[in-house]
Amino acid sequence: MTANLLDFDLDGLAAFCEQLGEKRFRATQLFRWIHQRGASDFSQMTDLARSLRDKLPCVCHITPLPVLSRQQSSDGTIKWLFDVGGGNAVETVFIPEADRGTLCVSSQAGCAVGCRFCSTGHQGFSRNLSTGEILAQLWYAEHHLRAQFGQGERVITNVVMMGMGEPLQNYSALVPALRVMLDDHAYGLSRRRLTVSTSGVVPMIDRMAQDVPVALAVSLHAPNDALRDSLVPLNKKYPLAELLDACLRYLPAAPRDFITFEYCMLDGVNDQVEHAQQLVALMQRHGGRGVACKLNLIPFNPFPDSGLMCSPPAAVQRFAQILLAAGLVTTVRKTRGDDIDAACGQLAGDVLDRTNAAARLATARQTEQTVRWMPKERTL
Ligand code: SAH
Ligand code: SF4
């Protein structure tokens, strides 16, 4: 089988070209054709030597993921379902806003972490996506949207690794993909506009600080270990104190001077006054050593058999007010694209079953609704 060039970052592509006896600048040219111009056919690449254009199809290819479906919400949110083979599919969501376009990208088919409130987790783990499969989501979305909007400029300004899967449990494929997203010869995203969300794979948080220090979001969901053990089983391996220490260590490398913490609001489970107070105390304990944080409260998106419900708005507001009063920067997220949410539930059963669609998508469609920003972000 020949190589899929979507699998390479620029260094990888340069090494591949070297094997073909080609210089690095040829790799840069190829890389730009692929990622900046969305080319998948070598014959389009008119500034490459004819001999190279003829040789490339024999040794490599540029193969995107087949699209199983595309849905568009009245608010402009678009989701694609991509076929990754073997009966697996992954989802990617584009969320347009006035000042940016965010793509929510998947890193795995399924997820091994098994969080109680997450439909992906309930379905178990199928497999890691390759670098090329992670990048194919961005490659397709960017060039498809550019064609749709009829403009030559970049449409996707932000990427969040918040689709299906735990990105830090697919680290070796993730890192080259992030490098391509950041590369000025490809998508040229700034590190602050590229976010990796993790349920807390502590050693990989440290490695990411060294290898590719992009913005970090940590899925917290509980203010104490007993509750977090039951919601995010990975907590048994990397408990809260270790996780927050890793966040502190990450901070000097982080592109922004804070870490985002996600907290999914579950009715009667983690949304009580005592939980908010414990969360404040937890952050202050670690804040003593300088964690700056931003808390995102996410309304839970229910799915069949979860046995969980979303906290009522009053409970979310009460929770937020306690955090805000303690000086924690807190936002409540609002779900977008409700009309395709409905349509999402109507997808053919077999596709829905193997893609954990509903809950993961709602997460991706969330957009920030600021409750109240503190006048000045405080270091906790
Ligand atoms: N595995 C990574 C990234 C993907 S999940 C992680 O857990 O961080 C992205 C976000 O969606 C996480 O914060 C996760 O907690 C949240 N999420 C998962 N299921 C959800 C649901 N049913 N409703 C709302 N948010 C959910
Ligand atoms: Fe995996 Fe994230 Fe879902 Fe937990 S929330 S099961 S880590 S995708």
Coordinates of C-alpha atoms and ligand atoms in Angstrom, one line a residue:
M1 CA 0.0 0.0 0.0
T2 CA 1.3 3.4 -0.9
A3 CA 1.6 6.3 1.6
N4 CA -1.3 8.7 2.2
L5 CA 0.3 12.2 2.3
L6 CA -2.3 13.4 4.8
D7 CA -0.4 11.3 7.3
F8 CA 2.7 13.5 7.3
D9 CA 3.7 16.7 9.0
L10 CA 6.2 18.8 7.1
D11 CA 9.2 17.0 8.5
G12 CA 7.6 13.6 7.7
L13 CA 6.9 14.7 4.2
A14 CA 10.4 16.0 3.7
A15 CA 11.8 12.6 4.9
F16 CA 9.4 10.9 2.4
C17 CA 10.5 13.2 -0.4
E18 CA 14.2 12.6 0.5
Q19 CA 13.6 8.9 -0.1
L20 CA 12.4 9.8 -3.5
G21 CA 15.6 11.8 -4.1
E22 CA 13.7 15.1 -3.8
K23 CA 14.8 18.2 -1.9
R24 CA 13.0 19.7 1.1
F25 CA 11.5 22.6 -0.9
R26 CA 9.7 20.1 -3.0
A27 CA 8.1 18.8 0.2
T28 CA 7.1 22.3 1.1
Q29 CA 5.5 22.8 -2.3
L30 CA 3.6 19.6 -2.0
F31 CA 2.5 20.4 1.5
R32 CA 1.1 23.7 0.5
W33 CA -0.8 22.2 -2.4
I34 CA -2.4 19.7 -0.1
H35 CA -3.3 21.7 2.9
Q36 CA -3.5 25.3 1.6
R37 CA -5.1 24.6 -1.7
G38 CA -6.9 21.4 -1.0
A39 CA -5.4 19.5 -3.9
S40 CA -5.7 15.7 -4.0
D41 CA -4.6 15.2 -7.6
F42 CA -0.9 15.5 -8.4
S43 CA -1.6 16.6 -11.9
Q44 CA -3.0 19.9 -10.5
M45 CA 0.4 20.7 -9.0
T46 CA 1.7 22.7 -11.9
D47 CA 4.8 24.1 -10.3
L48 CA 6.2 20.6 -9.6
A49 CA 8.6 19.1 -12.1
R50 CA 6.7 16.9 -14.7
S51 CA 8.8 13.9 -13.8
L52 CA 7.9 14.2 -10.1
R53 CA 4.2 14.7 -10.9
D54 CA 4.3 11.5 -12.9
K55 CA 6.2 9.6 -10.2
L56 CA 4.1 10.6 -7.2
P57 CA 0.9 8.6 -8.0
C58 CA 3.0 5.4 -8.1
V59 CA 4.3 5.8 -4.5
C60 CA 1.7 7.9 -2.7
H61 CA -1.8 9.3 -2.6
I62 CA -3.9 12.0 -1.0
T63 CA -7.0 10.3 0.2
P64 CA -9.7 12.0 2.3
L65 CA -12.4 10.3 4.3
P66 CA -15.6 9.4 2.6
V67 CA -18.5 11.6 3.8
L68 CA -21.5 9.6 5.0
S69 CA -23.7 12.6 5.7
R70 CA -23.8 16.3 6.1
Q71 CA -26.3 18.3 8.0
Q72 CA -26.7 22.0 8.4
S73 CA -28.5 23.9 11.1
S74 CA -30.5 27.1 10.6
D75 CA -27.9 28.8 12.7
G76 CA -25.2 27.7 10.3
T77 CA -23.7 24.9 12.3
I78 CA -22.7 22.0 10.0
K79 CA -21.8 18.5 11.0
W80 CA -20.3 15.8 8.9
L81 CA -20.2 12.1 9.5
F82 CA -17.1 10.5 8.0
D83 CA -16.6 6.8 7.3
V84 CA -13.4 5.5 8.8
G85 CA -14.0 1.9 7.7
G86 CA -14.9 -1.3 9.5
G87 CA -18.4 0.0 10.4
N88 CA -17.0 3.0 12.2
A89 CA -17.8 6.6 11.6
V90 CA -16.7 9.8 13.3
E91 CA -18.2 13.2 13.5
T92 CA -16.9 16.7 12.8
V93 CA -18.7 19.9 13.5
F94 CA -18.2 23.4 12.1
I95 CA -19.5 26.2 14.4
P96 CA -19.6 29.6 12.7
E97 CA -19.6 32.7 14.9
A98 CA -19.3 36.4 14.0
D99 CA -15.6 36.6 14.6
R100 CA -14.4 33.1 14.0
G101 CA -15.1 29.6 12.6
T102 CA -14.5 26.7 14.9
L103 CA -14.0 23.1 13.8
C104 CA -14.6 20.4 16.4
V105 CA -12.5 17.4 15.4
S106 CA -12.5 13.7 16.5
S107 CA -9.4 11.8 17.6
Q108 CA -10.7 8.2 18.0
A109 CA -13.6 6.0 16.9
G110 CA -15.2 5.5 20.3
C111 CA -13.3 6.1 23.5
A112 CA -11.8 3.9 26.2
V113 CA -12.2 6.3 29.1
G114 CA -15.9 5.5 29.5
C115 CA -17.3 8.6 31.2
R116 CA -20.8 8.1 32.6
F117 CA -22.3 11.1 31.0
C118 CA -20.8 10.6 27.5
S119 CA -22.4 8.7 24.8
T120 CA -19.0 8.0 23.1
G121 CA -17.8 6.5 26.4
H122 CA -20.9 4.3 26.7
Q123 CA -20.2 2.8 23.3
G124 CA -16.6 1.7 24.1
F125 CA -13.5 2.0 22.1
S126 CA -13.1 1.0 18.5
R127 CA -9.7 2.3 17.4
N128 CA -7.4 5.3 17.2
L129 CA -7.6 7.5 14.2
S130 CA -4.4 8.0 12.2
T131 CA -2.8 11.4 11.8
G132 CA -4.3 11.4 8.3
E133 CA -7.8 10.6 9.5
I134 CA -7.6 13.4 12.1
L135 CA -6.3 15.9 9.4
A136 CA -8.7 14.7 6.8
Q137 CA -11.6 16.2 8.9
L138 CA -10.0 19.6 8.8
W139 CA -8.8 19.3 5.2
Y140 CA -12.2 18.4 4.0
A141 CA -14.1 21.0 6.1
E142 CA -11.8 23.9 5.2
H143 CA -11.8 23.3 1.5
H144 CA -15.4 22.3 1.3
L145 CA -16.5 25.5 3.2
R146 CA -14.2 27.7 1.2
A147 CA -15.8 26.4 -2.0
Q148 CA -19.3 26.9 -0.5
F149 CA -18.6 30.4 0.7
G150 CA -16.8 31.2 -2.5
Q151 CA -13.9 32.8 -0.9
G152 CA -10.2 32.2 -1.0
E153 CA -9.6 33.1 2.6
R154 CA -9.4 30.7 5.6
V155 CA -12.8 29.8 6.9
I156 CA -11.7 27.7 9.9
T157 CA -9.9 30.0 12.4
N158 CA -10.1 27.7 15.5
V159 CA -9.8 23.9 16.0
V160 CA -10.9 22.2 19.2
M161 CA -10.1 18.5 19.8
M162 CA -13.5 17.9 21.4
G163 CA -15.1 15.5 19.0
M164 CA -15.1 11.8 19.6
G165 CA -12.3 10.2 21.6
E166 CA -9.6 11.1 24.1
P167 CA -6.9 12.9 22.1
L168 CA -4.2 12.3 24.7
Q169 CA -4.8 8.5 24.5
N170 CA -3.9 8.8 20.8
Y171 CA -0.8 10.9 21.3
S172 CA 1.5 9.7 18.6
A173 CA -1.1 10.4 15.9
L174 CA -2.3 13.6 17.5
V175 CA 1.1 15.4 17.7
P176 CA 1.9 15.4 13.9
A177 CA -1.7 16.4 13.2
L178 CA -1.4 19.4 15.6
R179 CA 1.9 20.4 14.0
V180 CA 0.2 20.5 10.5
M181 CA -2.7 22.6 12.0
L182 CA -0.1 25.1 13.3
D183 CA 2.2 25.1 10.3
D184 CA 2.2 28.3 8.3
H185 CA 2.6 26.3 5.1
A186 CA -0.7 24.5 6.0
Y187 CA -3.5 25.9 8.2
G188 CA -1.4 28.4 10.1
L189 CA -3.5 28.3 13.3
S190 CA -2.0 30.1 16.3
R191 CA -1.4 28.0 19.4
R192 CA -4.1 29.9 21.2
R193 CA -6.7 29.0 18.6
L194 CA -6.0 25.3 18.8
T195 CA -7.3 23.5 21.9
V196 CA -6.8 20.0 23.1
S197 CA -9.5 18.8 25.5
T198 CA -8.6 16.0 27.8
S199 CA -10.2 14.0 30.6
G200 CA -6.9 14.1 32.4
V201 CA -4.1 11.9 31.0
V202 CA -1.5 13.4 33.2
P203 CA 1.8 12.1 31.6
M204 CA 0.7 13.3 28.2
I205 CA -0.2 16.8 29.5
D206 CA 3.4 17.0 30.5
R207 CA 4.6 15.7 27.1
M208 CA 2.4 18.1 25.3
A209 CA 4.0 21.0 27.1
Q210 CA 7.3 19.9 25.6
D211 CA 6.1 18.8 22.2
V212 CA 3.3 21.0 21.1
P213 CA 2.0 23.4 23.7
V214 CA -1.4 24.4 22.4
A215 CA -4.3 25.6 24.5
L216 CA -5.5 23.1 27.1
A217 CA -9.0 22.3 28.2
V218 CA -9.5 19.8 31.1
S219 CA -12.8 18.0 31.6
L220 CA -13.2 18.2 35.3
H221 CA -16.9 17.5 36.0
A222 CA -16.5 16.9 39.7
P223 CA -14.9 18.7 42.7
N224 CA -13.8 15.6 44.7
D225 CA -12.2 12.3 43.9
A226 CA -15.1 10.0 45.0
L227 CA -17.5 11.7 42.6
R228 CA -15.0 12.1 39.8
D229 CA -14.0 8.4 40.1
S230 CA -17.7 7.6 39.3
L231 CA -18.1 10.0 36.4
V232 CA -14.6 9.9 34.8
P233 CA -13.1 6.5 35.5
L234 CA -9.6 7.7 34.5
N235 CA -9.6 9.7 37.8
K236 CA -8.8 6.5 39.6
K237 CA -5.5 6.5 37.8
Y238 CA -4.8 10.2 37.8
P239 CA -6.7 11.8 40.8
L240 CA -7.6 15.4 41.0
A241 CA -4.5 16.6 42.9
E242 CA -2.2 15.0 40.3
L243 CA -4.3 16.4 37.5
L244 CA -4.3 19.9 38.9
D245 CA -0.6 19.7 39.5
A246 CA -0.1 18.8 35.9
C247 CA -2.2 21.8 34.9
L248 CA 0.1 24.0 37.0
R249 CA 3.1 22.6 35.3
Y250 CA 1.5 23.2 31.9
L251 CA 0.7 26.8 32.5
P252 CA 4.1 28.3 31.7
A253 CA 4.0 26.6 28.3
A254 CA 0.3 27.4 27.6
P255 CA -0.4 29.9 24.9
R256 CA -2.8 31.7 27.2
D257 CA -2.3 32.4 30.8
F258 CA -5.1 30.2 31.9
I259 CA -6.4 26.6 31.6
T260 CA -10.0 25.9 30.7
F261 CA -11.9 23.5 32.9
E262 CA -15.1 21.9 31.6
Y263 CA -17.9 21.0 34.0
C264 CA -20.9 19.1 32.6
M265 CA -23.9 20.0 34.8
L266 CA -25.8 16.8 35.8
D267 CA -29.0 17.1 37.7
G268 CA -28.6 16.1 41.4
V269 CA -25.2 14.6 40.7
N270 CA -22.6 17.3 40.6
D271 CA -24.7 20.5 40.6
Q272 CA -25.4 21.1 44.3
V273 CA -24.3 24.1 46.4
E274 CA -21.8 21.9 48.2
H275 CA -20.2 20.9 44.9
A276 CA -19.7 24.5 43.9
Q277 CA -18.2 25.2 47.3
Q278 CA -15.9 22.2 47.0
L279 CA -14.9 23.4 43.5
V280 CA -14.0 26.8 44.8
A281 CA -11.9 25.3 47.6
L282 CA -10.2 22.9 45.1
M283 CA -9.3 25.7 42.8
Q284 CA -8.1 27.9 45.6
R285 CA -6.0 25.1 47.1
H286 CA -4.2 24.8 43.8
G287 CA -4.5 28.5 43.1
G288 CA -2.1 29.2 46.0
R289 CA 0.5 28.1 43.5
G290 CA -0.9 30.1 40.6
V291 CA -3.4 28.2 38.5
A292 CA -5.3 30.7 36.5
C293 CA -8.5 29.1 35.2
K294 CA -11.6 29.6 33.3
L295 CA -14.6 27.4 34.1
N296 CA -17.1 26.4 31.5
L297 CA -20.4 25.0 32.7
I298 CA -21.8 22.7 30.1
P299 CA -25.5 21.7 30.2
F300 CA -25.6 17.9 29.9
N301 CA -27.0 16.7 26.6
P302 CA -29.0 13.6 27.5
F303 CA -28.9 10.4 25.5
P304 CA -30.8 7.1 25.8
D305 CA -29.9 4.9 28.8
S306 CA -27.6 7.4 30.4
G307 CA -29.8 7.6 33.5
L308 CA -28.8 11.2 33.9
M309 CA -30.5 14.5 33.3
C310 CA -29.4 18.1 32.7
S311 CA -29.4 20.4 35.7
P312 CA -32.3 22.9 35.6
P313 CA -31.3 26.4 34.5
A314 CA -31.8 27.7 38.1
A315 CA -29.3 25.2 39.4
V316 CA -26.8 26.1 36.8
Q317 CA -27.2 29.8 37.6
R318 CA -26.9 29.1 41.3
F319 CA -23.7 27.1 40.7
A320 CA -22.3 29.8 38.5
Q321 CA -23.0 32.5 41.0
I322 CA -21.1 30.7 43.7
L323 CA -18.0 30.4 41.5
L324 CA -18.3 34.0 40.3
A325 CA -18.6 35.3 43.8
A326 CA -15.4 33.5 44.7
G327 CA -13.7 35.2 41.8
L328 CA -13.6 32.3 39.4
V329 CA -14.0 33.3 35.7
T330 CA -17.1 31.3 34.8
T331 CA -19.2 30.9 31.6
V332 CA -22.3 28.9 30.9
R333 CA -22.3 27.2 27.5
K334 CA -25.4 27.2 25.4
T335 CA -26.2 24.5 22.9
R336 CA -26.6 25.5 19.2
G337 CA -28.0 23.9 16.2
D338 CA -31.1 22.4 17.9
D339 CA -32.8 21.7 14.6
I340 CA -30.0 19.3 13.4
D341 CA -30.0 17.9 16.9
A342 CA -33.4 16.7 16.2
A343 CA -32.4 15.5 12.8
C344 CA -29.4 13.8 14.4
G345 CA -31.7 11.6 16.4
Q346 CA -33.3 10.5 13.1
L347 CA -30.2 9.2 11.5
A348 CA -30.4 5.6 10.4
G349 CA -30.1 3.4 13.5
D350 CA -27.0 1.5 12.4
V351 CA -25.1 4.7 11.7
L352 CA -26.3 6.3 14.9
D353 CA -25.3 3.2 16.9
R354 CA -21.8 3.2 15.8
T355 CA -21.2 6.9 16.2
N356 CA -22.4 7.9 19.6
A357 CA -23.8 10.8 17.7
A358 CA -26.2 12.8 19.8
A359 CA -24.3 13.7 22.9
R360 CA -21.0 14.3 21.3
L361 CA -22.5 16.5 18.7
A362 CA -24.3 18.7 21.1
T363 CA -21.1 19.3 22.9
A364 CA -19.5 20.4 19.8
R365 CA -22.3 22.7 19.0
Q366 CA -22.0 24.5 22.2
T367 CA -21.1 28.1 22.0
E368 CA -20.2 30.4 24.8
Q369 CA -22.7 32.5 26.6
T370 CA -20.9 34.7 29.0
V371 CA -22.7 34.9 32.3
R372 CA -20.5 37.6 33.7
W373 CA -16.8 38.1 33.3
M374 CA -15.0 39.3 36.3
P375 CA -13.7 42.8 35.7
K376 CA -10.2 41.4 35.6
E377 CA -9.2 37.7 35.3
R378 CA -7.9 36.8 38.7
T379 CA -5.1 34.4 39.4
L380 CA -6.5 31.9 41.8
Ligands
SAH1 N1 -12.2 13.1 25.5 C1 -11.9 14.5 25.6 C2 -12.4 15.3 24.5 C3 -13.8 15.0 23.9 S1 -15.1 15.2 24.9 C4 -12.5 15.0 26.9 O1 -13.2 14.3 27.6 O2 -12.2 16.2 27.3 C5 -15.4 17.0 24.8 C6 -16.2 17.5 25.9 O3 -17.6 17.1 25.8 C7 -15.8 17.1 27.3 O4 -15.7 18.2 28.2 C8 -16.9 16.2 27.7 O5 -16.9 16.1 29.1 C9 -18.1 16.8 27.1 N2 -19.3 15.8 27.0 C10 -19.2 14.5 26.8 N3 -20.5 14.0 26.8 C11 -21.3 15.1 27.0 C12 -22.7 15.2 27.2 N4 -23.5 14.1 27.1 N5 -23.3 16.4 27.4 C13 -22.4 17.5 27.5 N6 -21.1 17.4 27.4 C14 -20.5 16.2 27.2
SF4_2 FE1 -14.0 9.8 26.2 FE2 -14.1 12.5 26.6 FE3 -16.4 11.0 26.3 FE4 -14.9 10.8 28.5 S1 -16.0 12.6 27.8 S2 -15.8 9.1 27.4 S3 -12.8 11.0 27.7 S4 -14.8 11.3 24.8

